[in-house]
mmCIF file of C-alpha atoms in Angstrom:
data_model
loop_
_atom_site.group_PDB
_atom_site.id
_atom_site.type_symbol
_atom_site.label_atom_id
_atom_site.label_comp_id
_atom_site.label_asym_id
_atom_site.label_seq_id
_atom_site.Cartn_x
_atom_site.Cartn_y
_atom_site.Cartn_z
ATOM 1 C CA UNK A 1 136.202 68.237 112.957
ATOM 2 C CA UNK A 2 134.453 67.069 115.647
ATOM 3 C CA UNK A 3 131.710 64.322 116.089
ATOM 4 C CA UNK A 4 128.207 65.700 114.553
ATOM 5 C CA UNK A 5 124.861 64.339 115.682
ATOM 6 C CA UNK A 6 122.977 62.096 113.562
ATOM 7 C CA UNK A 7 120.714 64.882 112.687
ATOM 8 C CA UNK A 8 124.032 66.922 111.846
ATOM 9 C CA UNK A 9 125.186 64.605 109.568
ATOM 10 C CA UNK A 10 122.059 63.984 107.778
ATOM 11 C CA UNK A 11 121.873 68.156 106.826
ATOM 12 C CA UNK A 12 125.021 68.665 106.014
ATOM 13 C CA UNK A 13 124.823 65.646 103.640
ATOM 14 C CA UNK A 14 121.276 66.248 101.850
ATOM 15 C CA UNK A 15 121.321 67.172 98.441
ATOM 16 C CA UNK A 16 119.044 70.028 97.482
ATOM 17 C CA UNK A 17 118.517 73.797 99.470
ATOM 18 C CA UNK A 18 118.474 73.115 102.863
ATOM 19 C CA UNK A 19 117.086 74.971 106.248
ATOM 20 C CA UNK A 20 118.679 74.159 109.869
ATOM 21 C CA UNK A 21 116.079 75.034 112.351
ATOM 22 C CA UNK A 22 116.893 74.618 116.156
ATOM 23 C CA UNK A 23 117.445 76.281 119.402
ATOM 24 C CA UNK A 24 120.822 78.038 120.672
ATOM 25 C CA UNK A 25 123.954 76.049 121.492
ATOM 26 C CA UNK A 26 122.335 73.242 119.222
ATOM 27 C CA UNK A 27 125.008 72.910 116.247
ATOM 28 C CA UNK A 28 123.742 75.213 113.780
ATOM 29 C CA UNK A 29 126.894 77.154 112.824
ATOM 30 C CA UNK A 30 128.804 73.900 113.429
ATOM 31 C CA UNK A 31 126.575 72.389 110.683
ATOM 32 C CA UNK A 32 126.099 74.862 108.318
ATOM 33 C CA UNK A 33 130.571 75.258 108.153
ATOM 34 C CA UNK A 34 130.227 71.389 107.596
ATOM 35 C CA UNK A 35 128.034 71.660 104.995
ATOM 36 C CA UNK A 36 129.423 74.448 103.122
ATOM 37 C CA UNK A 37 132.605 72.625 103.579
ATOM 38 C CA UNK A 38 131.519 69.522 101.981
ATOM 39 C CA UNK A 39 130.105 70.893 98.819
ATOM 40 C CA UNK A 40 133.450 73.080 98.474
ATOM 41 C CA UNK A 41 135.358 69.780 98.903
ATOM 42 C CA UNK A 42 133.636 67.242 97.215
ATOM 43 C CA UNK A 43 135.578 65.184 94.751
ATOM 44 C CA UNK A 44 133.923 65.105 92.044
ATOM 45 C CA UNK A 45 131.314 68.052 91.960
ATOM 46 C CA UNK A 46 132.684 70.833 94.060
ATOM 47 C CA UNK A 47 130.565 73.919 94.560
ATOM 48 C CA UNK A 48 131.905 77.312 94.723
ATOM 49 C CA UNK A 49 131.542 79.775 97.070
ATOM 50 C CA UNK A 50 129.998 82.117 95.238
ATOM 51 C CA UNK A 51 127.016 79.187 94.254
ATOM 52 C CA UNK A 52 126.052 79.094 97.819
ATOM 53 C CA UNK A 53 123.850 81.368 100.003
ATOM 54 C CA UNK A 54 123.864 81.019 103.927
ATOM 55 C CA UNK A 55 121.715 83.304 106.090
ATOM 56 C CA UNK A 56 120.969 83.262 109.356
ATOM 57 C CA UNK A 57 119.194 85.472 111.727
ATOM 58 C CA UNK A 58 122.426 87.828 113.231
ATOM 59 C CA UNK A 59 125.460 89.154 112.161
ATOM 60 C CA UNK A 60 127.401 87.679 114.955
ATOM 61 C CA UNK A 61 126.248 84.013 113.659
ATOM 62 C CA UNK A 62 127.292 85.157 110.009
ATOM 63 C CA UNK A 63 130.799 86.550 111.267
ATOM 64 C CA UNK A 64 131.456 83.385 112.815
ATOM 65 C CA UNK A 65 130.191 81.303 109.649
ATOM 66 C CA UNK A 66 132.480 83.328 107.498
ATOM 67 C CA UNK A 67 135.097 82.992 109.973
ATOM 68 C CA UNK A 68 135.243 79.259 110.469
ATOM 69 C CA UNK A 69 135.083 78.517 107.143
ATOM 70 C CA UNK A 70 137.886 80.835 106.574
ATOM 71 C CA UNK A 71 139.779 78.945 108.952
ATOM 72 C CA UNK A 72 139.167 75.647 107.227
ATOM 73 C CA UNK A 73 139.822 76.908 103.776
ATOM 74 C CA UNK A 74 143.368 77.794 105.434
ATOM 75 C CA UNK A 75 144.200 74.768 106.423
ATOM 76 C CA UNK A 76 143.616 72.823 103.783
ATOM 77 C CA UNK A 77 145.464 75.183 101.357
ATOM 78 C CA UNK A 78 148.105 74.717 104.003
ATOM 79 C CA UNK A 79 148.157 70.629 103.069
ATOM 80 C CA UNK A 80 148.033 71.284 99.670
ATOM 81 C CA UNK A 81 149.490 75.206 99.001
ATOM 82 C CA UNK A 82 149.192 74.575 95.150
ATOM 83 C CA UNK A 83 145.157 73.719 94.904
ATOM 84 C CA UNK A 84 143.704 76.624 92.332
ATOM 85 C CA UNK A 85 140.594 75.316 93.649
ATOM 86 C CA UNK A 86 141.301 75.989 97.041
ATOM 87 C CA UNK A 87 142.732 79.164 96.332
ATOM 88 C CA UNK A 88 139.853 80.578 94.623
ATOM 89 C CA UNK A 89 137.662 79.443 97.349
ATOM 90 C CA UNK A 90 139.649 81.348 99.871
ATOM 91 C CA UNK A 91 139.899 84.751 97.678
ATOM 92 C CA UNK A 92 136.063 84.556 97.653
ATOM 93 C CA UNK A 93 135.140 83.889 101.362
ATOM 94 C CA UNK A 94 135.226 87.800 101.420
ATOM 95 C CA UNK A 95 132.590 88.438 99.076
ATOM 96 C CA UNK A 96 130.618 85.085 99.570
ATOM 97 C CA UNK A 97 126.880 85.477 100.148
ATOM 98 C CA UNK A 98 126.637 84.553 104.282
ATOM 99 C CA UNK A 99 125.131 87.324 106.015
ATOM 100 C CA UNK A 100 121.707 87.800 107.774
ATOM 101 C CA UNK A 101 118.285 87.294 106.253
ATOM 102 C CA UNK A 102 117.772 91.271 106.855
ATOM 103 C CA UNK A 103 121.415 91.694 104.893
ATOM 104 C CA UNK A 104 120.239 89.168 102.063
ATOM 105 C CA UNK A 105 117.034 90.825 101.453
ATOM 106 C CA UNK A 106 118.971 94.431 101.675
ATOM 107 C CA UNK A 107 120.582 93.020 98.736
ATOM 108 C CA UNK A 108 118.550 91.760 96.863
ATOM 109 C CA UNK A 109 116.340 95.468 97.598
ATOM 110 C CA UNK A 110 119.615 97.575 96.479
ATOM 111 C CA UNK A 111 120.024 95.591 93.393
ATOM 112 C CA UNK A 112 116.349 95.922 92.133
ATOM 113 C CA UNK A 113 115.905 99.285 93.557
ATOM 114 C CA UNK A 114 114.700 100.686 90.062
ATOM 115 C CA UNK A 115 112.515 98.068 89.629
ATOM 116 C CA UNK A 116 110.946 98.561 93.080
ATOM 117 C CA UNK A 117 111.012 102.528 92.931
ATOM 118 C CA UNK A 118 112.574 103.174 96.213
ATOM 119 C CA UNK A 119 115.964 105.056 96.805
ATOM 120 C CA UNK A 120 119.175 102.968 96.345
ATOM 121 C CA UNK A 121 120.545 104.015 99.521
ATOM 122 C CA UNK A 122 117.821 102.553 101.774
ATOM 123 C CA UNK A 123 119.326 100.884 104.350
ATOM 124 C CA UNK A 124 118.201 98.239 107.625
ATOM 125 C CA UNK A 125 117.791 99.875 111.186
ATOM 126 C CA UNK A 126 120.280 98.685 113.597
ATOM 127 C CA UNK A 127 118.414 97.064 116.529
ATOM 128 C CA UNK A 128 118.981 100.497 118.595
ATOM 129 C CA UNK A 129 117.454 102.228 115.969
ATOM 130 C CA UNK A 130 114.173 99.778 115.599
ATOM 131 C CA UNK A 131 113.818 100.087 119.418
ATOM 132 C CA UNK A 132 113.696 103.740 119.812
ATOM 133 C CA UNK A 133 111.252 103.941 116.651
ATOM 134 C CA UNK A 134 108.939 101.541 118.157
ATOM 135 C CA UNK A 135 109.548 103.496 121.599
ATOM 136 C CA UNK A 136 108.695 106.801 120.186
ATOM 137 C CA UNK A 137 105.815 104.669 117.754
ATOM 138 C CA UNK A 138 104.468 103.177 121.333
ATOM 139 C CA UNK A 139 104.288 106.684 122.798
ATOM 140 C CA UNK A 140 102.924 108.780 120.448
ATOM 141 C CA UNK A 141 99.830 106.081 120.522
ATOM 142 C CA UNK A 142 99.278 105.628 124.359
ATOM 143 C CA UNK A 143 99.256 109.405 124.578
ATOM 144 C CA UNK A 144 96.452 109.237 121.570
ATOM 145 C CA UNK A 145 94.701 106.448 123.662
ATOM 146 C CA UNK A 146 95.150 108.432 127.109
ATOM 147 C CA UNK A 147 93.145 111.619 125.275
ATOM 148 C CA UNK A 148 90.616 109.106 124.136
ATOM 149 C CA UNK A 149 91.206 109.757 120.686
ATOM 150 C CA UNK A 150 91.074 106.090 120.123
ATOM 151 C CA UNK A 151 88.217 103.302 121.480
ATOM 152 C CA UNK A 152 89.549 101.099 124.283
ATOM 153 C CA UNK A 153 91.361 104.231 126.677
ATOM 154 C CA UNK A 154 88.863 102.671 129.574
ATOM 155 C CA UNK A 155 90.538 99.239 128.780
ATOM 156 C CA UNK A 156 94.035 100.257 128.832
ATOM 157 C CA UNK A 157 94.089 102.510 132.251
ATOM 158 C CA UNK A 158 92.360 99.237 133.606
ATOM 159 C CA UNK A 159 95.348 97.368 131.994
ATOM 160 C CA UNK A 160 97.461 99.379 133.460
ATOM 161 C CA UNK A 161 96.442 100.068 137.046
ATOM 162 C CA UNK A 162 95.628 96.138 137.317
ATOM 163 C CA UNK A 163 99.252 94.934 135.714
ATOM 164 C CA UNK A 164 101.251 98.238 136.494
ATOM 165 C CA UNK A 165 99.621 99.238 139.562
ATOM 166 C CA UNK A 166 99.250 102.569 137.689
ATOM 167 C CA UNK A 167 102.659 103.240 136.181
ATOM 168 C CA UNK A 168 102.329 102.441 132.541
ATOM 169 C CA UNK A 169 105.905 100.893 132.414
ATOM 170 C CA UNK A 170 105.034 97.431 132.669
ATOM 171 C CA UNK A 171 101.877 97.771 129.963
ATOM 172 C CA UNK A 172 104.179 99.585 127.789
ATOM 173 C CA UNK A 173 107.371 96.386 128.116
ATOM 174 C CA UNK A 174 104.618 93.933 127.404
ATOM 175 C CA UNK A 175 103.430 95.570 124.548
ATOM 176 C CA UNK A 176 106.165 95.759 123.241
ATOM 177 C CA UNK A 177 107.252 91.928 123.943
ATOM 178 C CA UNK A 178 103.719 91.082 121.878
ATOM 179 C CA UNK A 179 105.039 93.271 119.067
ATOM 180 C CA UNK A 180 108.099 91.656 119.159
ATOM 181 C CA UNK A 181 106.889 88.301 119.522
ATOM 182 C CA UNK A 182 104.032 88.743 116.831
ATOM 183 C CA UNK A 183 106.604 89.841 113.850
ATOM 184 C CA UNK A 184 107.592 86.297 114.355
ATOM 185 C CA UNK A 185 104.692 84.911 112.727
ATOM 186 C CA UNK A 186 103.152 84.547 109.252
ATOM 187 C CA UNK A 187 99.780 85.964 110.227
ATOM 188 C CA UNK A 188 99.992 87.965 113.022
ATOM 189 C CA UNK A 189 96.586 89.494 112.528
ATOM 190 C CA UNK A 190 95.224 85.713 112.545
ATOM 191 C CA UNK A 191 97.019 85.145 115.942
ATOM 192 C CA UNK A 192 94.784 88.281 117.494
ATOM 193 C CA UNK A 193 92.321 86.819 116.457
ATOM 194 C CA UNK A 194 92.543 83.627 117.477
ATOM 195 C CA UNK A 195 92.906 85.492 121.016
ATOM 196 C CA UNK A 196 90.119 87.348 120.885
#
């Protein structure tokens, strides 16, 4: 294992749910292995696998949790080849709950799908597919706006002869950066305003 920061060591030691917050190339998958790691292995009150629920925000980050831990679990059972413990653990990395937030909730949708009246086979757009729907959702509108069918068209040719030097392009990329950026927050509506 290698050296963890102070900060590190503190989260993957806290008792309790836990949240790891902090930029890229910071630690987090590092941490989150150490910490599922140390509840597996603990000596006297090991947690199982299938206790535990990791998410994080992509599937390559929950591949490479899985993986990692995977890894571990191998080479431990390797020092001691007769653990039940540690062969249990390993038979459930498979099926263990690390995947995205999107996959979690997906989950949790699909198993309460009568509850919630929707169709059990709802599914998550990939990322492709969420782009092109906001690309088609983006054009459909600005073609509304250009017809003045909606208040503001004056505004937005302004917008975009001033920032696109009248190729709608540009307006259209940082519109949808704002979108983007906005489904970040808890009250995007609040942030408008706040703008306004």
């Amino acid at each position: 294992m290698t050296t963890l920061t102070a900060e590190q060591q503190l989260a993957v030691e806290a008792d309790g749910d836990l949240i790891v917050v902090a930029g890229a190339g910071t630690g987090k998958t590092r941490t989150l292995v150490e910490r599922c790691l140390t509840r597996i292995g603990h000596a006297t009150q090991p947690v199982a696998l299938e206790r535990m629920l990791v998410v994080t925000f992509t599937e390559a980050a929950a591949a490479e949790l899985r993986k990692r831990i995977r890894t571990r679990l191998e080479e431990w059972l390797s020092e001691r080849p007769t653990d039940p413990w540690l062969t249990e653990q390993l038979a459930l990395i498979d099926s263990a709950r690390i995947s995205t937030l999107h996959g979690f909730c997906l989950r949790l949708i699909r198993d309460h799908f009568h509850r919630l009246g929707i169709d059990p086979e709802v599914t998550v757009l990939s990322e492709e597919q969420a782009a092109l729907l906001a690309r088609e959702s983006l054009d459909q509108l600005l073609r509304r706006q250009y017809r003045g069918e909606l208040g503001g068209a004056e505004a937005l040719q302004q917008l975009v002869l001033d920032h696109g030097r009248g190729w709608d392009e540009p307006v259209r990329q940082m519109i949808l950066r704002l979108h983007r950026y906005t489904r970040t927050l808890r009250d995007p509506a609040a942030w408008f305003e706040i703008g306004r």
